[in-house]
Coordinates of C-alpha atoms in Angstrom, one line a residue:
X262 CA 94.0 52.4 150.9
X263 CA 92.0 54.3 153.3
X264 CA 88.1 53.7 153.5
X265 CA 86.4 57.0 152.2
X266 CA 83.8 58.1 154.7
X267 CA 81.2 59.8 152.6
X268 CA 77.8 61.0 154.2
X269 CA 74.5 62.0 152.9
X270 CA 73.5 64.5 155.8
X271 CA 69.7 64.9 155.2
X272 CA 67.7 66.7 157.6
X273 CA 65.2 64.5 159.4
X274 CA 62.7 64.9 162.2
X275 CA 65.2 63.2 164.7
X276 CA 67.5 65.1 167.1
X277 CA 71.3 64.7 167.3
X278 CA 71.5 61.2 165.4
X279 CA 74.7 59.4 165.4
X280 CA 76.6 59.0 162.0
X281 CA 77.0 55.5 161.4
X282 CA 80.3 53.8 160.2
X283 CA 79.0 52.9 157.0
X284 CA 79.9 54.8 153.7
X285 CA 76.8 56.5 153.7
X286 CA 74.1 57.4 156.5
X287 CA 71.2 59.8 157.3
X288 CA 71.4 62.3 160.2
X289 CA 69.5 65.1 161.6
X290 CA 69.4 67.8 164.1
X291 CA 67.9 70.8 165.6
X292 CA 69.7 74.1 166.1
X293 CA 69.6 76.7 168.5
X294 CA 69.8 80.1 166.7
X295 CA 71.3 83.2 168.6
X296 CA 70.9 81.3 171.8
X297 CA 67.2 82.0 171.7
X298 CA 64.4 80.4 172.9
X299 CA 63.1 78.8 169.6
X300 CA 64.7 76.1 167.5
X301 CA 65.3 76.4 163.7
X302 CA 65.7 73.3 161.5
X303 CA 68.1 73.5 158.7
X304 CA 67.9 71.0 156.0
X305 CA 71.3 70.2 154.4
X306 CA 72.9 67.6 152.4
X307 CA 77.0 66.9 152.6
X308 CA 79.6 64.9 151.7
X309 CA 82.5 64.2 154.3
X310 CA 85.8 62.4 153.8
X311 CA 89.2 62.0 154.9
X312 CA 91.7 63.7 152.7
X313 CA 93.7 60.8 152.1
X314 CA 90.8 58.9 150.5
X315 CA 90.0 61.5 147.7
X316 CA 91.5 63.9 145.1
X317 CA 90.1 67.2 144.9
X318 CA 90.5 69.3 141.6
X319 CA 89.7 73.0 141.1
X320 CA 88.1 73.9 137.9
X321 CA 88.0 77.4 136.3
X322 CA 84.6 77.0 134.3
X323 CA 85.4 79.2 131.3
X324 CA 88.8 77.2 130.4
X325 CA 87.5 74.1 131.4
X326 CA 84.1 73.7 129.5
X327 CA 85.3 75.7 126.5
X328 CA 88.2 73.2 126.1
X329 CA 86.3 70.1 127.0
X330 CA 83.3 71.1 124.5
X331 CA 86.0 72.2 122.0
X332 CA 84.0 75.2 120.9
X333 CA 84.6 79.1 120.2
X334 CA 82.5 81.8 121.2
X335 CA 80.7 79.9 124.3
X336 CA 79.1 77.5 122.0
X337 CA 78.5 73.9 122.5
X338 CA 78.1 71.9 119.0
X339 CA 76.2 68.7 118.6
X340 CA 78.3 66.8 116.4
X341 CA 75.6 64.4 115.2
X342 CA 73.0 67.3 114.2
X343 CA 75.2 70.2 113.8
X344 CA 73.2 72.3 116.0
X345 CA 74.4 74.5 118.7
X346 CA 73.6 76.3 122.0
X347 CA 75.5 78.3 124.3
X348 CA 77.5 77.0 127.1
X349 CA 75.7 77.7 130.6
X350 CA 78.9 77.3 132.6
X351 CA 76.9 75.2 135.2
X352 CA 77.4 72.6 137.9
X353 CA 75.4 70.3 135.7
X354 CA 77.8 70.7 132.6
X355 CA 80.6 69.7 134.9
X356 CA 78.9 66.6 135.9
X357 CA 78.1 66.0 132.1
X358 CA 81.9 65.6 131.7
X359 CA 83.1 64.0 134.6
X360 CA 79.9 62.0 136.0
X361 CA 81.0 59.1 133.6
X362 CA 84.1 58.6 136.0
X363 CA 82.7 56.1 138.6
X364 CA 85.2 57.2 141.1
X365 CA 83.8 61.0 141.1
X366 CA 81.9 61.5 144.7
X367 CA 80.6 65.0 143.9
X368 CA 80.7 68.3 142.2
X369 CA 80.7 71.5 144.3
X370 CA 80.5 75.1 143.2
X371 CA 83.1 77.6 144.4
X372 CA 83.1 81.4 144.4
X373 CA 81.2 84.3 143.2
X374 CA 81.0 85.7 139.6
X375 CA 82.6 89.2 139.2
X376 CA 79.5 90.3 136.9
X377 CA 76.6 88.7 135.8
X378 CA 76.3 86.8 132.6
X379 CA 80.2 86.0 132.7
X380 CA 81.7 82.9 134.2
X381 CA 84.7 85.3 135.6
X382 CA 85.6 84.4 139.3
X383 CA 85.3 87.5 141.6
X384 CA 88.7 87.9 143.8
X385 CA 91.9 85.9 143.7
X386 CA 92.2 82.5 142.2
X387 CA 95.5 80.3 141.7
X388 CA 95.1 77.1 139.3
X389 CA 98.0 74.8 139.1
X390 CA 100.2 77.4 140.6
X391 CA 99.3 79.9 138.3
X392 CA 97.9 83.1 139.7
X393 CA 94.5 83.8 137.6
X394 CA 93.2 86.9 139.3
X395 CA 94.3 89.4 142.2
X396 CA 93.0 89.6 145.8
X397 CA 89.6 91.4 145.9
X398 CA 88.4 93.6 149.0
X399 CA 84.7 92.3 149.5
X400 CA 82.8 91.9 152.7
X401 CA 81.5 88.4 151.7
X402 CA 85.5 87.5 150.4
X403 CA 87.1 87.0 153.6
X404 CA 89.2 83.9 153.1
X405 CA 91.6 82.2 150.9
X406 CA 90.8 78.3 150.8
X407 CA 93.8 76.7 149.9
X408 CA 93.1 72.7 148.7
X409 CA 96.6 71.5 149.7
X410 CA 99.1 73.1 152.1
X411 CA 102.3 71.4 151.4
X412 CA 104.4 73.7 153.6
X413 CA 102.1 72.5 156.6
X414 CA 102.7 68.9 155.6
X415 CA 106.5 69.2 155.5
X416 CA 106.4 70.8 158.8
X417 CA 104.7 68.0 160.2
X418 CA 106.8 65.5 158.4
X419 CA 104.3 64.0 156.7
X420 CA 103.9 62.6 153.1
X421 CA 100.9 63.2 150.7
X422 CA 100.1 59.3 150.4
X423 CA 99.9 59.5 154.0
X424 CA 97.9 63.0 154.7
X425 CA 96.3 63.7 151.3
X426 CA 95.4 67.1 150.4
X427 CA 95.6 69.2 153.5
X428 CA 92.9 71.9 153.3
X429 CA 94.1 75.4 154.8
X430 CA 91.9 78.7 155.4
X431 CA 93.6 82.0 155.6
X432 CA 91.6 85.1 156.9
X433 CA 91.2 88.0 154.6
X434 CA 90.8 91.4 156.1
X435 CA 88.0 93.3 154.5
X436 CA 89.1 96.9 153.8
X437 CA 85.7 99.1 153.7
X438 CA 87.5 101.9 152.0
X439 CA 88.4 99.7 149.1
X440 CA 85.0 97.9 148.7
X441 CA 85.0 95.5 145.6
X442 CA 88.0 96.6 144.4
X443 CA 91.2 94.3 143.3
X444 CA 94.3 95.1 145.6
X445 CA 97.8 95.2 144.4
X446 CA 99.1 92.6 146.8
X447 CA 98.3 90.0 149.5
X448 CA 99.0 92.3 152.2
X449 CA 95.5 92.1 153.6
X450 CA 95.8 88.6 154.6
X451 CA 95.5 88.3 158.1
X452 CA 98.5 87.2 159.7
X453 CA 97.3 87.1 163.5
X454 CA 98.7 84.0 165.5
X455 CA 101.4 83.3 163.1
X456 CA 105.1 84.0 163.2
X457 CA 108.3 83.9 161.4
X458 CA 106.5 84.9 157.9
X459 CA 105.3 81.3 157.7
X460 CA 101.9 82.6 156.1
X461 CA 103.5 83.7 152.9
X462 CA 105.6 80.6 153.0
X463 CA 102.4 78.5 153.2
X464 CA 100.5 80.3 150.6
X465 CA 103.3 79.9 148.3
X466 CA 103.1 76.1 148.5
X467 CA 99.6 76.0 147.6
X468 CA 99.1 75.2 144.2
X469 CA 95.5 75.6 144.0
X470 CA 93.8 78.6 145.9
X471 CA 90.6 80.4 145.5
X472 CA 89.0 83.5 147.3
X473 CA 85.8 82.4 149.2
X474 CA 83.3 83.9 152.1
X475 CA 82.4 84.9 154.4
X476 CA 83.9 82.9 157.3
X477 CA 81.8 81.1 159.5
X478 CA 84.3 79.6 162.2
X479 CA 87.6 81.0 162.4
X480 CA 90.6 78.8 162.5
X481 CA 92.0 77.9 165.8
X482 CA 95.2 79.9 165.3
X483 CA 93.5 83.2 165.3
X484 CA 92.3 84.6 168.3
X485 CA 88.8 83.9 169.8
X486 CA 86.2 86.9 168.9
X487 CA 83.3 85.9 170.8
X488 CA 83.7 83.2 173.5
X489 CA 85.7 80.1 174.2
X490 CA 82.5 78.1 173.2
X491 CA 83.7 78.5 169.5
X492 CA 85.4 80.8 167.3
X493 CA 82.3 82.3 165.4
X494 CA 83.8 84.7 162.8
X495 CA 83.3 88.4 162.8
X496 CA 81.6 87.9 159.5
X497 CA 78.9 86.1 161.3
X498 CA 78.5 88.7 164.1
X499 CA 78.1 91.5 161.9
X500 CA 76.0 89.7 159.2
X501 CA 72.8 91.7 158.7
X502 CA 72.2 90.5 155.1
X503 CA 68.9 88.4 154.5
X504 CA 69.0 84.6 154.6
X505 CA 70.8 82.9 151.6
X506 CA 71.3 79.3 150.5
X507 CA 74.7 78.3 151.3
X508 CA 77.5 75.9 150.1
X509 CA 80.1 75.2 153.3
X510 CA 83.3 73.8 153.5
X511 CA 84.5 72.7 157.1
X512 CA 87.4 71.2 158.5
X513 CA 87.4 69.3 161.9
X514 CA 89.2 67.8 164.7
X515 CA 88.7 64.2 163.5
X516 CA 90.5 65.1 160.2
X517 CA 87.6 65.2 157.7
X518 CA 86.7 67.7 155.4
X519 CA 82.9 68.2 154.6
X520 CA 81.2 69.9 151.6
X521 CA 77.7 71.1 152.7
X522 CA 74.8 72.4 150.7
X523 CA 71.9 74.2 152.7
X524 CA 69.6 74.9 149.6
X525 CA 66.9 76.7 151.7
X526 CA 67.7 80.4 152.8
X527 CA 69.6 80.4 156.1
X528 CA 71.7 83.1 157.8
X529 CA 75.2 82.8 158.6
X530 CA 74.5 82.2 162.6
X531 CA 72.6 79.3 161.8
X532 CA 75.4 77.7 159.7
X533 CA 77.7 78.4 162.6
X534 CA 75.5 76.8 165.2
X535 CA 75.1 74.0 162.9
X536 CA 78.8 73.2 162.3
X537 CA 79.5 73.7 165.9
X538 CA 76.8 71.3 167.0
X539 CA 77.6 67.9 168.1
X540 CA 75.1 66.2 166.1
X541 CA 76.7 67.1 163.0
X542 CA 79.6 64.8 163.8
X543 CA 77.8 62.0 165.6
X544 CA 80.4 60.8 168.6
X545 CA 82.6 63.6 169.7
X546 CA 84.2 62.4 172.7
X547 CA 87.7 62.7 171.1
X548 CA 87.0 66.3 170.0
X549 CA 86.4 67.9 173.1
X550 CA 89.8 67.3 175.4
X551 CA 91.4 70.7 174.5
X552 CA 93.4 71.8 177.6
X553 CA 92.9 75.4 176.6
X554 CA 89.6 76.7 177.2
X555 CA 90.2 79.8 174.8
X556 CA 90.7 77.3 172.0
X557 CA 88.2 74.6 173.0
X558 CA 85.7 73.8 170.5
X559 CA 81.9 73.4 171.0
X560 CA 82.4 69.9 169.4
X561 CA 84.6 69.0 166.6
X562 CA 84.7 72.1 164.5
X563 CA 88.2 73.6 163.5
X564 CA 87.2 75.9 160.6
X565 CA 84.4 76.6 158.2
X566 CA 83.6 79.2 155.6
X567 CA 80.9 79.7 152.6
X568 CA 82.3 78.5 149.1
X569 CA 79.5 80.3 147.5
X570 CA 75.9 81.5 148.3
X571 CA 72.8 83.1 146.6
X572 CA 71.9 81.5 143.2
X573 CA 75.0 79.6 143.0
X574 CA 74.3 77.1 145.7
X575 CA 74.0 73.7 144.5
X576 CA 75.6 70.4 144.7
X577 CA 75.6 66.8 142.8
X578 CA 76.4 63.9 144.8
X579 CA 76.7 60.3 144.2
X580 CA 76.1 57.7 146.8
X581 CA 78.3 54.7 145.1
X582 CA 79.9 54.1 141.4
X583 CA 76.5 52.8 140.2
X584 CA 74.3 55.2 141.9
X585 CA 72.1 57.9 140.1
X586 CA 73.7 61.3 141.2
X587 CA 71.5 63.4 143.8
X588 CA 71.0 66.9 142.9
X589 CA 70.3 69.2 145.8
X590 CA 70.0 73.0 145.1
X591 CA 70.9 75.1 141.9
X592 CA 73.0 73.2 139.4
X593 CA 72.0 75.1 135.9
X594 CA 73.0 78.7 137.0
X595 CA 76.2 80.1 135.9
X596 CA 79.2 79.5 138.2
X597 CA 82.9 80.7 138.0
X598 CA 84.5 77.5 139.2
X599 CA 84.0 74.2 140.8
X600 CA 85.7 71.4 142.8
X601 CA 85.4 67.4 141.5
X602 CA 85.7 65.0 144.4
X603 CA 87.1 61.5 143.3
X604 CA 87.8 58.5 145.3
X605 CA 91.6 57.3 145.1
X606 CA 91.4 53.8 143.8

């Protein structure tokens, strides 16, 4: 059984600390923003792991919580007292239902609400191979996150036992003329750098997919937008929105997936600098040997995107089966979906 490398990455006063080989370690870093002459510190916490050491489950909050609480009309019934209260559709309630499993490492929010007060996700969602919602054109929904790309694994001749769930990021082109509208098809998926129609085959092989964004670091298969230093997404370049709390998913060249929570407001450029910084990964010697300078990473980053932002940003993380859960950010606000991270036994 592969070793699960989970890290609590908590901002400290140190600079570019090295990640230890222990299951949990603390690291910190200073991040240069926009190449300027001032250093900004970003507080963050994260869980990092090899995909073959965990299982990721995508939950749609409405059906999951209504089914598990066995209620109608969005109410929870106390079987002892008979009293009832409204379901909040929150990350804390997800933990309440799954946290007794000692293998649960973290619960992570995903996506944005279609409208306030309803746990309906905005944009595309596929759950257990069933499409729940069509694609939406929105400036902050510029990616599809596939939890497990079976077609990619087959092309590599690998098994799921060997590789685990292979994450994949599809770019979605925002159409300003159709802002915040649902689209009749998936034709706005960016096929740049692909061939032989493989992108549709890859998406078809994904049983669990959710529309997220903004994109932060574009996948290497997409062309470089800024410089060979890294592939900063156009979402970052054009970002003129106020800083916001963020939850980020990133895939790196060491084969680790990382879920990161930045609970204090931060702009996208700062997040891009963080995931492209060597201090975010510790030892990076194995990540900087790309022969093609147009595709070279600054350190280990391969792609990154925001899973959610604003008041939805929070995480619950557990350091070991017997440890108390650590709550970071907002976990009591309504969210449309969540990911449960479980250790494989």
